[in-house]
Short mmCIF file of C-alpha atoms in Angstrom, two decimals:
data_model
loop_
_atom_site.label_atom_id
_atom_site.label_comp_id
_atom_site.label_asym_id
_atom_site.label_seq_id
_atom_site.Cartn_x
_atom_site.Cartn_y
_atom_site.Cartn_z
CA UNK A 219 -13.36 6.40 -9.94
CA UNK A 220 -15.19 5.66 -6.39
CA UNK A 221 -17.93 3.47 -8.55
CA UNK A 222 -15.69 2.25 -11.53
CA UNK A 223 -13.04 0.43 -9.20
CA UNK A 224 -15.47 -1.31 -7.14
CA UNK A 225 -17.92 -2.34 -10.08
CA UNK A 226 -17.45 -6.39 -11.32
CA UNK A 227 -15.88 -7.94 -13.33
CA UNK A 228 -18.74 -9.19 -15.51
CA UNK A 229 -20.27 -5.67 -15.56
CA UNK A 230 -17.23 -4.56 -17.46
CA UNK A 231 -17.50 -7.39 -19.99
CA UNK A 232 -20.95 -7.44 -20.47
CA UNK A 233 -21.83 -4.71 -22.15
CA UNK A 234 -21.99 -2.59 -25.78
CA UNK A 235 -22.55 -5.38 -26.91
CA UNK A 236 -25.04 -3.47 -29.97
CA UNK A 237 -22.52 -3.25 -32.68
CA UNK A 238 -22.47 -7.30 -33.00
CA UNK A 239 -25.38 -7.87 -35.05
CA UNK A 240 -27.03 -12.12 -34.66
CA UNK A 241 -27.69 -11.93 -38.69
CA UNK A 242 -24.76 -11.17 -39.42
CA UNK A 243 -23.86 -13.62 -42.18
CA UNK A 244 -20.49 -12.48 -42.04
CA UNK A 245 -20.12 -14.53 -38.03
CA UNK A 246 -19.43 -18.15 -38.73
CA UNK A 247 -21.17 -20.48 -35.99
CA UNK A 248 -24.16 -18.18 -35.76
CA UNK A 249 -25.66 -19.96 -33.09
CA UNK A 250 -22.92 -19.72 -30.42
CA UNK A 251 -22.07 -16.76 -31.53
CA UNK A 252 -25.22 -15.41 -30.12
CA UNK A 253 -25.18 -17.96 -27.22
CA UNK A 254 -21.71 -16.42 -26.31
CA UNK A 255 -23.44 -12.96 -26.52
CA UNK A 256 -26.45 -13.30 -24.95
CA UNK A 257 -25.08 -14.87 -21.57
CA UNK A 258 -22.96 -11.93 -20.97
CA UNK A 259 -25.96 -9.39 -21.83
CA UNK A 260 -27.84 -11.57 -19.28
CA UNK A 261 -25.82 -10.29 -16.60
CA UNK A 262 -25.06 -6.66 -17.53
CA UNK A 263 -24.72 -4.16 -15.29
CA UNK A 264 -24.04 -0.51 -15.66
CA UNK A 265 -20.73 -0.09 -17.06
CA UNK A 266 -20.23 2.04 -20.06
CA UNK A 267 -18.33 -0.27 -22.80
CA UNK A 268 -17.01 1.14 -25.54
CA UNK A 269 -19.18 0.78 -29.09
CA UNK A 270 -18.09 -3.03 -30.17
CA UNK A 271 -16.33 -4.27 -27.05
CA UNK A 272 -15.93 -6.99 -25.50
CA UNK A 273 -13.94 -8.62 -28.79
CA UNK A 274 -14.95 -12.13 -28.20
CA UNK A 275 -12.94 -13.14 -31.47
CA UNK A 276 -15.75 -15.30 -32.60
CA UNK A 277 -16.58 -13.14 -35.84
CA UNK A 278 -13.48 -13.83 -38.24
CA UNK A 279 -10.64 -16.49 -38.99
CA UNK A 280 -6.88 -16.85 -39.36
CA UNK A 281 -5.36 -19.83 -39.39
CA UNK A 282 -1.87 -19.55 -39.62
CA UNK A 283 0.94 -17.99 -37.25
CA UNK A 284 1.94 -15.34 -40.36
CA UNK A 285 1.36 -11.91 -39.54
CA UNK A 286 -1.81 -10.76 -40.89
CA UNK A 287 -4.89 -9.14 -40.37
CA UNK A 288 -8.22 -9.96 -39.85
CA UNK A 289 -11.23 -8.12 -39.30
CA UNK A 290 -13.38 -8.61 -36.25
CA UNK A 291 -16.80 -7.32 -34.57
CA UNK A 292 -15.12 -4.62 -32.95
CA UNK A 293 -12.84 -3.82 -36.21
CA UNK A 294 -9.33 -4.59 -38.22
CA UNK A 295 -6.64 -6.33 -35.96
CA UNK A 296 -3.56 -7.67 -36.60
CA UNK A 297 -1.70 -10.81 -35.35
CA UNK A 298 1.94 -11.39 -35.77
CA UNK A 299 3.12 -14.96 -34.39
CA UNK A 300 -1.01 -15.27 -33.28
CA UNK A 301 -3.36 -16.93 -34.99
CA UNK A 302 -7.88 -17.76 -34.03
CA UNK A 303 -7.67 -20.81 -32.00
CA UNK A 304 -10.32 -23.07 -32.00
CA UNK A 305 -8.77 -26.40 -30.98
CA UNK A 306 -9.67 -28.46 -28.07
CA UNK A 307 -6.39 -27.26 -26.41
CA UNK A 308 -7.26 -23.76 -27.02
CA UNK A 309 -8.80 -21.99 -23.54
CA UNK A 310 -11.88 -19.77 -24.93
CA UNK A 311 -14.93 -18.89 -24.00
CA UNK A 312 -17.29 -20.01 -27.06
CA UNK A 313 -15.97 -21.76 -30.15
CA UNK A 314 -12.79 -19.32 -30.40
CA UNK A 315 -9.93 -17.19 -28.93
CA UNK A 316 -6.37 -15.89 -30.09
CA UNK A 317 -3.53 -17.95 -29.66
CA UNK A 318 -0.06 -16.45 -29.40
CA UNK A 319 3.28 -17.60 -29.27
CA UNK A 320 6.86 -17.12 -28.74
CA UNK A 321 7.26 -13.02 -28.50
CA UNK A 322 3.78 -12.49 -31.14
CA UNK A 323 1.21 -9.44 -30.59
CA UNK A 324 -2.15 -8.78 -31.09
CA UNK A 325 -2.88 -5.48 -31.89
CA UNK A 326 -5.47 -3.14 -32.76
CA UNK A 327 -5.77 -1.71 -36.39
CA UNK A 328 -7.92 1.22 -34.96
CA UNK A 329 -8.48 3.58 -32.96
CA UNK A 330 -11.35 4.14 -30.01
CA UNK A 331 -12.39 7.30 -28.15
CA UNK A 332 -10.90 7.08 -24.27
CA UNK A 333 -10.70 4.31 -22.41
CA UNK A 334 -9.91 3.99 -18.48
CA UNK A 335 -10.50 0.29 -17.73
CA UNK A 336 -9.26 -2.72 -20.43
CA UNK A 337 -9.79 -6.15 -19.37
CA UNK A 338 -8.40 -9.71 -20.96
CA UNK A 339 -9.28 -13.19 -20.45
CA UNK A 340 -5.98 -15.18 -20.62
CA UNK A 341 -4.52 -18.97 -20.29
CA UNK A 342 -1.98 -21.09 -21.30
CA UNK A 343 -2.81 -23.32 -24.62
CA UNK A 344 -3.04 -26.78 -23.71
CA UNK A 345 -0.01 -28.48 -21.33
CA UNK A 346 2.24 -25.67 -22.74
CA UNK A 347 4.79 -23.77 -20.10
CA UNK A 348 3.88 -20.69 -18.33
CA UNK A 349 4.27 -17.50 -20.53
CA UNK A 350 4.22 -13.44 -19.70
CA UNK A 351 2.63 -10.76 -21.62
CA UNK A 352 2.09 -6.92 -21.87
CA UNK A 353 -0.76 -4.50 -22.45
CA UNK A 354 0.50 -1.36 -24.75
CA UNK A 355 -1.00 1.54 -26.11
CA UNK A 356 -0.57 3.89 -28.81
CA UNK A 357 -2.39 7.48 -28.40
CA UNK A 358 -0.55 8.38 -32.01
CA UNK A 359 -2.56 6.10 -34.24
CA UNK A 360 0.15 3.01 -34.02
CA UNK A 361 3.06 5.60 -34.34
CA UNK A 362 5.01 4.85 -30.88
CA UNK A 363 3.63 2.42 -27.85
CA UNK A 364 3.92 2.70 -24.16
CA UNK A 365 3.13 0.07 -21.59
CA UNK A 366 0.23 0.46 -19.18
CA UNK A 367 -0.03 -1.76 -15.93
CA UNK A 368 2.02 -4.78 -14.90
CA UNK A 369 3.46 -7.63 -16.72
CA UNK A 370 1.13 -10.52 -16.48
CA UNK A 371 1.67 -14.08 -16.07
CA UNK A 372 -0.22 -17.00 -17.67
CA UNK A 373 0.29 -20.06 -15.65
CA UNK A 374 -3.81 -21.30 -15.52
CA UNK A 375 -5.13 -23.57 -18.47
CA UNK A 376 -8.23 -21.74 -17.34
CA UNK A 377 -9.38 -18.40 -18.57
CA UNK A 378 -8.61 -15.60 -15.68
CA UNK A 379 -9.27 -12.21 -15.84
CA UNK A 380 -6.18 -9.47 -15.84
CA UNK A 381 -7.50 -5.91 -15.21
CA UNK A 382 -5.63 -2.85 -16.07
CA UNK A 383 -6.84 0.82 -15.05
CA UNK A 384 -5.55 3.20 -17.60
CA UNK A 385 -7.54 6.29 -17.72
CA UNK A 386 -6.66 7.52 -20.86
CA UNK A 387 -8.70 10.28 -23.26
CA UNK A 388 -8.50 10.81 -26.84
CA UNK A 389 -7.95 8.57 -29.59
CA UNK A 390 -6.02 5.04 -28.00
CA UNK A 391 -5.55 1.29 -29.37
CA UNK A 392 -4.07 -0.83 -27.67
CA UNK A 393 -1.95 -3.95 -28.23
CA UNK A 394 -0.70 -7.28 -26.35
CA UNK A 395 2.48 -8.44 -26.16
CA UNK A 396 3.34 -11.92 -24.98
CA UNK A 397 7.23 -11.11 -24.08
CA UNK A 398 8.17 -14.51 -22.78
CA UNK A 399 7.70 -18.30 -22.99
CA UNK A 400 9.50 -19.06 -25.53
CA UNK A 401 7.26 -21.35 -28.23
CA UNK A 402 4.55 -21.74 -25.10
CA UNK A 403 1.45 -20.19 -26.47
CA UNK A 404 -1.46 -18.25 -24.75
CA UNK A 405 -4.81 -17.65 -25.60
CA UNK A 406 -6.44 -14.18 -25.27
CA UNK A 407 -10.52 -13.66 -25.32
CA UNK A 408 -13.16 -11.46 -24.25
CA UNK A 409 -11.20 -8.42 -24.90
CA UNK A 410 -12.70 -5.13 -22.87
CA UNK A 411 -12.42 -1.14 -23.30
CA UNK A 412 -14.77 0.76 -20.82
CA UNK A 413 -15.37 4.38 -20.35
CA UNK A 414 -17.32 4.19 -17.23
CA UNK A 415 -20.17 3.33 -15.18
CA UNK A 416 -23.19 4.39 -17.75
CA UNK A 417 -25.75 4.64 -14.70
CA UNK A 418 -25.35 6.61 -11.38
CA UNK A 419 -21.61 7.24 -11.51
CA UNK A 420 -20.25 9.48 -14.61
CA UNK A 421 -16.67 8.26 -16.07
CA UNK A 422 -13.86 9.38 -14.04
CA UNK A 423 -12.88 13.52 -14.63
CA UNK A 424 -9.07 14.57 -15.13
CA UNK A 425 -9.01 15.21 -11.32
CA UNK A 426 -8.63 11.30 -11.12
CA UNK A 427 -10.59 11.07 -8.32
CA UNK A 428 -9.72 8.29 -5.69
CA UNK A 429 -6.94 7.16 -7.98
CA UNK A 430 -3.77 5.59 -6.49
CA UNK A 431 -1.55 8.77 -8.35
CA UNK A 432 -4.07 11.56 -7.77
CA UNK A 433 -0.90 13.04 -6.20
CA UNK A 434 1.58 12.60 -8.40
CA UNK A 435 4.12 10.02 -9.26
CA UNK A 436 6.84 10.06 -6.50
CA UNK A 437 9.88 9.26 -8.80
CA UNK A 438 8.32 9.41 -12.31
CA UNK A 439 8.48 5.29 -12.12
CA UNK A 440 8.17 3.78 -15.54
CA UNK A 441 6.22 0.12 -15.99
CA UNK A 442 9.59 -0.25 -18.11
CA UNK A 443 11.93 -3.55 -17.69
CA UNK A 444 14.66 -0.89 -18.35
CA UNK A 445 13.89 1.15 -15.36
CA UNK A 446 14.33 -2.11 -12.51
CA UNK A 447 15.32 0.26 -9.89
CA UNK A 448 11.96 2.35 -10.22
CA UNK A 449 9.54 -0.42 -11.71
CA UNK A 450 5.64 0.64 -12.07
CA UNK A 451 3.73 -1.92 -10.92
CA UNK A 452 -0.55 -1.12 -10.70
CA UNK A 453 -2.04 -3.79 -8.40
CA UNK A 454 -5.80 -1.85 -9.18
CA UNK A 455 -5.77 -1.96 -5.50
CA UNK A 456 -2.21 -0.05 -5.13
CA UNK A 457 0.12 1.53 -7.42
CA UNK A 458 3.94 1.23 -6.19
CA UNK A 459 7.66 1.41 -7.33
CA UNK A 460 9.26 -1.53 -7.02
CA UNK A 461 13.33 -2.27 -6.82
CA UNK A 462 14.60 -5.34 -7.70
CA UNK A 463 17.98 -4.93 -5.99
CA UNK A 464 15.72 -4.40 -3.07
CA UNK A 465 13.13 -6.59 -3.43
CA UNK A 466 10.74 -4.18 -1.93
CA UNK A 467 8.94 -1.24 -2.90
CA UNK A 468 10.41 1.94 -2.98
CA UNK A 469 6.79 3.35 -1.93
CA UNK A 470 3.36 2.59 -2.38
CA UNK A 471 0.51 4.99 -3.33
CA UNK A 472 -3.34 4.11 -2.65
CA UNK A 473 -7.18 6.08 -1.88
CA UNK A 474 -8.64 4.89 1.43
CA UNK A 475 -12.60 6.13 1.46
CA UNK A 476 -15.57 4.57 3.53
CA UNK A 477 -16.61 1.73 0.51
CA UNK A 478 -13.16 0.31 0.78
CA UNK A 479 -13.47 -0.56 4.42
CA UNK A 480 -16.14 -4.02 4.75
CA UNK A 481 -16.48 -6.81 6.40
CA UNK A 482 -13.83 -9.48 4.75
CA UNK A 483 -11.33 -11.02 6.69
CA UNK A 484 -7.60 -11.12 6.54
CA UNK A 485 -6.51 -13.28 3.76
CA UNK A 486 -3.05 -14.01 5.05
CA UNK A 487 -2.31 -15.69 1.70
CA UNK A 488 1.20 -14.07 1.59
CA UNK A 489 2.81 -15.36 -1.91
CA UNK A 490 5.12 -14.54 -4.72
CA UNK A 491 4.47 -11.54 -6.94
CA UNK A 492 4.55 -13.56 -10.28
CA UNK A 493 3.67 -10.16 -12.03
CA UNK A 494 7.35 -9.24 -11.53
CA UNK A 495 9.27 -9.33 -15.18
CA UNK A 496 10.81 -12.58 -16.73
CA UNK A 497 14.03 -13.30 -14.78
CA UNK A 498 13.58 -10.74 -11.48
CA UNK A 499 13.70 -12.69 -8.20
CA UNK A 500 10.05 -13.46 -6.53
CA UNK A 501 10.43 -12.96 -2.66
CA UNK A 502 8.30 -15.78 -1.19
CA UNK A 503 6.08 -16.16 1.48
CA UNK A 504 8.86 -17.75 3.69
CA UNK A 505 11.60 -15.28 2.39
CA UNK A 506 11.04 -13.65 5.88
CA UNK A 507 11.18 -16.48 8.11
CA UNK A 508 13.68 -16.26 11.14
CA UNK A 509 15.14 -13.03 10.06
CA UNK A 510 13.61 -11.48 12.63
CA UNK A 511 11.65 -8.79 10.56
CA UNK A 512 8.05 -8.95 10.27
CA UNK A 513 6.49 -9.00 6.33
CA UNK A 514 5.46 -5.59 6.94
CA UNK A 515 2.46 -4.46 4.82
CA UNK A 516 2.94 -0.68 3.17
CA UNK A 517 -0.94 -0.88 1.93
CA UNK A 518 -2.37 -2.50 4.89
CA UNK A 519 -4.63 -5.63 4.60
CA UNK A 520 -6.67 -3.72 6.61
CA UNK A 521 -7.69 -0.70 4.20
CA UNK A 522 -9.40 -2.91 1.87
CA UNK A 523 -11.74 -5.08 3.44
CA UNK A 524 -14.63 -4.28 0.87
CA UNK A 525 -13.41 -7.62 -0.83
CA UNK A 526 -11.81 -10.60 -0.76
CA UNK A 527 -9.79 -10.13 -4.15
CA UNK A 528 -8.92 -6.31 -2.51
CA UNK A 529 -7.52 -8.13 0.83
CA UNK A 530 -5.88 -10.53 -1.13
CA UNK A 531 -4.12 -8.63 -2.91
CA UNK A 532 -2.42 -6.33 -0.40
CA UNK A 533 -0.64 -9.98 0.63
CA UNK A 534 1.48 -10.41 -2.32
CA UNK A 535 5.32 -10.25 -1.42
CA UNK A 536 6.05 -6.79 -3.57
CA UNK A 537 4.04 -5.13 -0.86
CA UNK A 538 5.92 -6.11 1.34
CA UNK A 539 8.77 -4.61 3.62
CA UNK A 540 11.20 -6.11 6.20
CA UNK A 541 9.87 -4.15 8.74
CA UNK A 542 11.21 -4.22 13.22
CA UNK A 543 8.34 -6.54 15.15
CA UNK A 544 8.23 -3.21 17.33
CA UNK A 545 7.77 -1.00 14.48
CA UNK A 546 5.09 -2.90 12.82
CA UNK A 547 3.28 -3.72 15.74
CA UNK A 548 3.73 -0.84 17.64
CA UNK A 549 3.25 3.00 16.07
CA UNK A 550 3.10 2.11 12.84
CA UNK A 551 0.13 0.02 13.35
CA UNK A 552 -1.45 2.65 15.46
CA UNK A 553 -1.09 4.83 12.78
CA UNK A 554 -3.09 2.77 10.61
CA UNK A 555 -5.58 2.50 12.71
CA UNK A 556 -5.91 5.86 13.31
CA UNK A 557 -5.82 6.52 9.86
CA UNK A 558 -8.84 4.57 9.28
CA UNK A 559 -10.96 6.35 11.76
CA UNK A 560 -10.59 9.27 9.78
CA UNK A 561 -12.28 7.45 7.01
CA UNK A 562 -15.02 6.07 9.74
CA UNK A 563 -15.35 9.60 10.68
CA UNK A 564 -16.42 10.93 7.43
CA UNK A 565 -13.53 11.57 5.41
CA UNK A 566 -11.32 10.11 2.59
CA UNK A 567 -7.61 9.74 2.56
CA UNK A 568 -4.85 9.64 -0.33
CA UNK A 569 -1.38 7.87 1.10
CA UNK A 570 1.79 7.32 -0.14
CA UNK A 571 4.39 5.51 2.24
CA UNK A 572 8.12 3.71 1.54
CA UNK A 573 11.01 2.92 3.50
CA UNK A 574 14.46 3.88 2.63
CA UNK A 575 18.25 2.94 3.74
CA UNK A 576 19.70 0.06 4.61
CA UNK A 577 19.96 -1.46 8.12
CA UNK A 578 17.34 -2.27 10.98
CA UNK A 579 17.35 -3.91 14.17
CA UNK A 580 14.68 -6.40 14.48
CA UNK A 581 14.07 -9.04 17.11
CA UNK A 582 17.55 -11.08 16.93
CA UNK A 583 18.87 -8.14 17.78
CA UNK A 584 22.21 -6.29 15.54
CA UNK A 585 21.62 -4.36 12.79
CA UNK A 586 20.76 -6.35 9.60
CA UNK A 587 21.14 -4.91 6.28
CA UNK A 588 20.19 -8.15 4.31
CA UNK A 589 17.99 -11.08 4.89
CA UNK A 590 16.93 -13.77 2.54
CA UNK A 591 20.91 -14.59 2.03
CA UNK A 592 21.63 -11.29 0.84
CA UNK A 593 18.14 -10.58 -1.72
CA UNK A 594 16.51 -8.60 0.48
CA UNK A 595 17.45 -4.97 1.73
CA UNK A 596 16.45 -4.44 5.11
CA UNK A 597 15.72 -0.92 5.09
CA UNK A 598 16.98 1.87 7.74
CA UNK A 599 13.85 4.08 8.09
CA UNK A 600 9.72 3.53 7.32
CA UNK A 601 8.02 6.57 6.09
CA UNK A 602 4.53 8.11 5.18
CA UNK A 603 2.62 10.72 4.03
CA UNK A 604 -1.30 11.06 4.56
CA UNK A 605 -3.63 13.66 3.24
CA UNK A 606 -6.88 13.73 4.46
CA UNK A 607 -10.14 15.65 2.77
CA UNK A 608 -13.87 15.71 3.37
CA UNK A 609 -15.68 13.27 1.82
CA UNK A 610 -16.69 14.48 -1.40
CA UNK A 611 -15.52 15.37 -5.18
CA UNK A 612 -12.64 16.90 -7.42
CA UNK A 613 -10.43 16.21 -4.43
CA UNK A 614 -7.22 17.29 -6.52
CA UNK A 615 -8.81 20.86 -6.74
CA UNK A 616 -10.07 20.34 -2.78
CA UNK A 617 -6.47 20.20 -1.22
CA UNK A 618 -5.47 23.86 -0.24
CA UNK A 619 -2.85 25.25 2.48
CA UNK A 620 -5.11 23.95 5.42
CA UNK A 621 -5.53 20.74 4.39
CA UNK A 622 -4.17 18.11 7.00
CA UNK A 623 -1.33 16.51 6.10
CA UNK A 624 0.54 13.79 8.50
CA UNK A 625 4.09 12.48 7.49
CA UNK A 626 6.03 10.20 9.59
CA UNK A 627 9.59 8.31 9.54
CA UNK A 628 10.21 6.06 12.09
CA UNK A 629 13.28 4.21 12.35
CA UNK A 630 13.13 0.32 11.56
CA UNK A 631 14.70 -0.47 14.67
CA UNK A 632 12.95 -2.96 17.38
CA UNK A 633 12.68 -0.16 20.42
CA UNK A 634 9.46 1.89 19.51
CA UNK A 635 7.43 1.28 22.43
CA UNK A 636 5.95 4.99 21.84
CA UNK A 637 3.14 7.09 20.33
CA UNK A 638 3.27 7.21 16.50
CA UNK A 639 2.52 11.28 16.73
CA UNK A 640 6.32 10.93 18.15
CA UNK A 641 7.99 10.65 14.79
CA UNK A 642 5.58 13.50 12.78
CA UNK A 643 7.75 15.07 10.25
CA UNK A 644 7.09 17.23 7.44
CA UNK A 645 6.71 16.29 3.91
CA UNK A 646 9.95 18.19 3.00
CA UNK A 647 12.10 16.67 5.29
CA UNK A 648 10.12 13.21 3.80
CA UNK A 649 11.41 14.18 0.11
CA UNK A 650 15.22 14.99 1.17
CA UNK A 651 15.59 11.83 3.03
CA UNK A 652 14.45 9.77 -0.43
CA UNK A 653 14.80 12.29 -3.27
CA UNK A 654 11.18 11.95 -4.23
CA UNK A 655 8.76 14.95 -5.16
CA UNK A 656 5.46 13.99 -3.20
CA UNK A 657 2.51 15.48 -3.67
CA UNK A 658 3.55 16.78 -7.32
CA UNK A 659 0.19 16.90 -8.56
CA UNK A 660 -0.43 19.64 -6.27
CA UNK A 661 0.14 23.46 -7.32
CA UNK A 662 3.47 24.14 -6.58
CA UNK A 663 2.16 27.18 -4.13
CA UNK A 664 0.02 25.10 -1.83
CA UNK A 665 2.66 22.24 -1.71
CA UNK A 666 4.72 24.82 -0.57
CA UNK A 667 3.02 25.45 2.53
CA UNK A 668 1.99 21.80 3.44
CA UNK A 669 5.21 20.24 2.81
CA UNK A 670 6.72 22.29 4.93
CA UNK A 671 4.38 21.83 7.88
CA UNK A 672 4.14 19.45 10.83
CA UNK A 673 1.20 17.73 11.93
CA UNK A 674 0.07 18.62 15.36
CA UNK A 675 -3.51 17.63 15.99
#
C-alpha cells in the first residue's frame, strides 16, 4: 500500500485502457473518442487498472431519465433517474458523462476481479444546487450492497476527483448513489477500478500493509447514516469514527513511514468537513474561536508533509478536537514529535488516538463541557496508542510480544507543563476508559501481552 497511496491521480486513470478498441464502429464520435483516450495514455504511469477501466461513458447512449441499461466499453450498466449527458451544461471530460438526479444510481451490471482503489470525476450539472452521493459495492453479484468510504459532496461545476481506497478481492461491482439534492443533478465520468501499481510495487497483500485499519477497527464503525454515533469516515490520508453529538472524532487511525514525511508546509486551511451526511452539523473553522481550546489535530499536519493535498487534508474540522492550549502545545506535541523521529530513525509507525469524556479546562479557565453554544463536546481526557516496527513488510505478521507499544491519556486540562512519558499507560487501561478493542487485528495471544504493558524506554 506504501506505493499505491502515494501514486497520482492521473496514473490511476490512465491506464487499461486496451479493451477500448479506436475502430470500434460501435463508439459514436470516433474521433474524440480516441482524443479522450489517447491524452490519458499519454500520461500513464504504472498503476495496474482493471481490463476496461477508466469508463469514460463515451461508447453508448441513453437519453432519457427511465431506468435502463446501456452497454459501455467497460460492460452493461444501468441508470435509474441517470441518463448520458452531453449538453453544454453537462461537466465531462470529452463529448459525454452521466447525469443523475434526485436520489438515481448508476450501477454496474457486472462483475470485476478485486479492486482496492475506485476513483470518480464528479460536478454539479449546470447552475444546479449542491448534491451528495455514495460509492457501494456488491461482492454477491448485485444481491446486497454496502457502502465504502465517505459521503461525497458535489458543489464544483468543475470535474474533481473523489478517491476511495477499498481493498477488496474477489468478484465486486460497484454502484453510485446520489442520496441528496433533491432534482439538482450531477455528472459522473472517468470512472476507475485499480488493482495496483503494475511496475515496482505488487498490489497490496491481505496484511494491508501501511493501511489506516491494519489494526483493527476500534468500535466496528460503520460508513452507515444509521450508525451517527460511530460514523466511518476514510479521508485516504486517515480513517476515523466520527460522532455527531460530539462533533469530533471518537478516534482516528493512520500509518506514519519515512515517504509520508516531505518538505510541504502547513496548510492551515482549517474548514468544514462537507463530507459529513446531508443534515449533520459542519464545525467551522471559527467554531473554536474564544473558547479557549485549541483545534487540536488527532492526525497531525505534521505526519504528512509528502504533499500538499496530504497536509491539507489533516485541516478539515472532523479531525479536529477541542483540545487545553497546555495539552496541545505541551506533551502532546512532544509526543508527536517524538513519534516522528522514530520514523526519521528508520522505522514505521501504525497510530490510533481519540479523546473521551466530557469536560476540560482550557485557557479561560473552569471546566467547559461545551463550546460552539452547546455543538461541541469538550472532551475530559486525550488518548493514544503507537506501535512502532522496523521498516519493512507484512507488518501485521511483524508485531509480536516485544514489539514497542506507547499509549498515553492525558487529561484535557490547561496545567501539563510536564514530560509526555508522564502519562504512559497501557493499552488495556486505554480500552476500559473508552470501551474500544484496539489492536484487534492482532492475535489475541500477543495482544495479550502488549496491552497489558507500559512503555518505559
Amino acid at each position: 500500500m506504501k506505493a499505491l497511496k502515494k501514486l497520482s491521480l492521473l496514473a490511476v486513470l490512465c491506464l487499461g485502457l486496451a479493451a477500448c478498441k479506436k475502430d470500434d464502429p460501435t463508439q459514436p464520435g470516433n474521433s474524440q473518442f480516441e482524443q479522450k483516450l489517447n491524452s490519458k495514455a499519454a500520461t500513464a504511469g504504472t498503476q495496474a487498472v482493471v481490463s476496461g477501466f477508466p469508463e469514460i461513458f463515451e461508447s453508448g447512449g441513453k437519453g432519457s431519465y427511465a431506468v435502463g441499461s446501456v452497454t459501455l466499453s467497460s460492460g452493461s450498466w444501468s441508470l435509474d433517474d441517470a441518463l448520458i449527458g452531453n449538453l453544454a451544461g453537462d461537466a465531462k471530460n470529452g463529448s459525454q458523462s452521466v447525469r443523475i438526479r434526485n436520489t438515481g444510481t448508476l450501477s454496474m451490471n457486472f462483475n470485476v476481479t478485486g479492486a482496492d482503489v475506485v476513483t470518480v470525476a464528479h460536478a454539479k450539472y449546470g447552475s444546479d444546487a449542491n448534491s451528495t452521493w455514495q460509492l457501494w459495492y456488491s461482492t454477491d453479484s448485485g444481491s446486497s450492497w454496502q457502502q465504502t468510504g465517505s459521503t461525497i459532496s458535489t458543489s464544483s461545476t468543475t470535474l474533481t476527483t473523489a478517491t476511495f481506497n477499498v481493498s477488496i478481492s474477489g468478484n465486486v461491482r460497484f454502484q453510485i448513489r446520489k442520496i441528496s439534492g433533491g432534482t439538482a443533478r450531477i455528472n459522473i465520468d472517468d470512472f476507475s477500478i485499480s488493482t495496483g501499481d503494475g511496475g515496482t510495487t505488487p498490489p497490496p497483500t491481505t496484511s494491508g500493509d501501511d493501511s489506516n485499519l491494519l489494526l483493527g477497527n476500534p468500535s466496528n464503525a460503520v460508513a452507515s447514516t444509521s450508525s451517527p454515533e460511530n460514523y466511518l469516515m476514510d479521508h485516504t490520508y486517515y480513517t476515523s469514527s466520527y460522532s455527531r453529538s460530539r462533533a469530533t472524532p471518537n478516534w482516528v487511525s493512520w500509518h506514519i513511514g519515512s515517504s509520508d514525511l516531505g518538505s510541504n508546509s502547513r496548510q492551515n486551511d482549517f474548514r468544514a468537513d462537507t463530507a459529513l451526511p446531508s443534515g449533520w452539523y459542519e464545525v467551522s473553522n471559527s467554531s473554536y474561536s474564544g473558547s479557549g481550546f485549541d483545534r487540536g489535530h488527532n492526525c497531525p499536519s505534521a505526519d504528512r508533509t509528502a504533499s500538499v493535498t496530504s497536509n491539507s487534508s489533516t485541516f478539515l474540522m472532523s479531525n479536529m478536537m477541542p483540545q487545553a492550549p497546555n495539552n496541545n502545545q505541551g506533551p502532546w506535541a512532544d509526543l508527536e514529535n517524538y513519534t516522528r523521529s522514530l520514523v526519521t530513525a528508520g522505522n514505521e509507525v501504525y497510530i490510533i488516538c481519540g479523546s473521551y469524556g466530557s469536560g476540560g479546562t482550557g485557557s479561560n479557565g473552569g471546566v467547559t463541557y461545551t463550546i460552539d453554544n452547546g455543538r461541541i463536546n469538550v472532551p475530559s481526557n486525550t488518548w493514544k496508542v503507537i506501535v512502532v516496527l522496523p521498516n519493512g513488510n507484512n507488518d501485521l505478521s511483524r508485531i509480536t510480544s516485544s514489539t514497542r507499544v506507547i499509549a498515553v491519556n492525558m487529561p484535557n486540562t490547561n496545567g501539563l507543563n510536564t514530560n509526555w512519558k508522564t502519562f504512559r499507560t497501557s493499552v488495556n487501561s486505554i480500552e476500559s476508559a473508552t470501551g474500544y478493542d484496539l489492536l484487534s487485528n492482532v492475535p489475541t495471544s500477543i495482544q495479550n501481552v502488549i496491552e497489558a504493558a507500559t512503555d518505559n524506554q
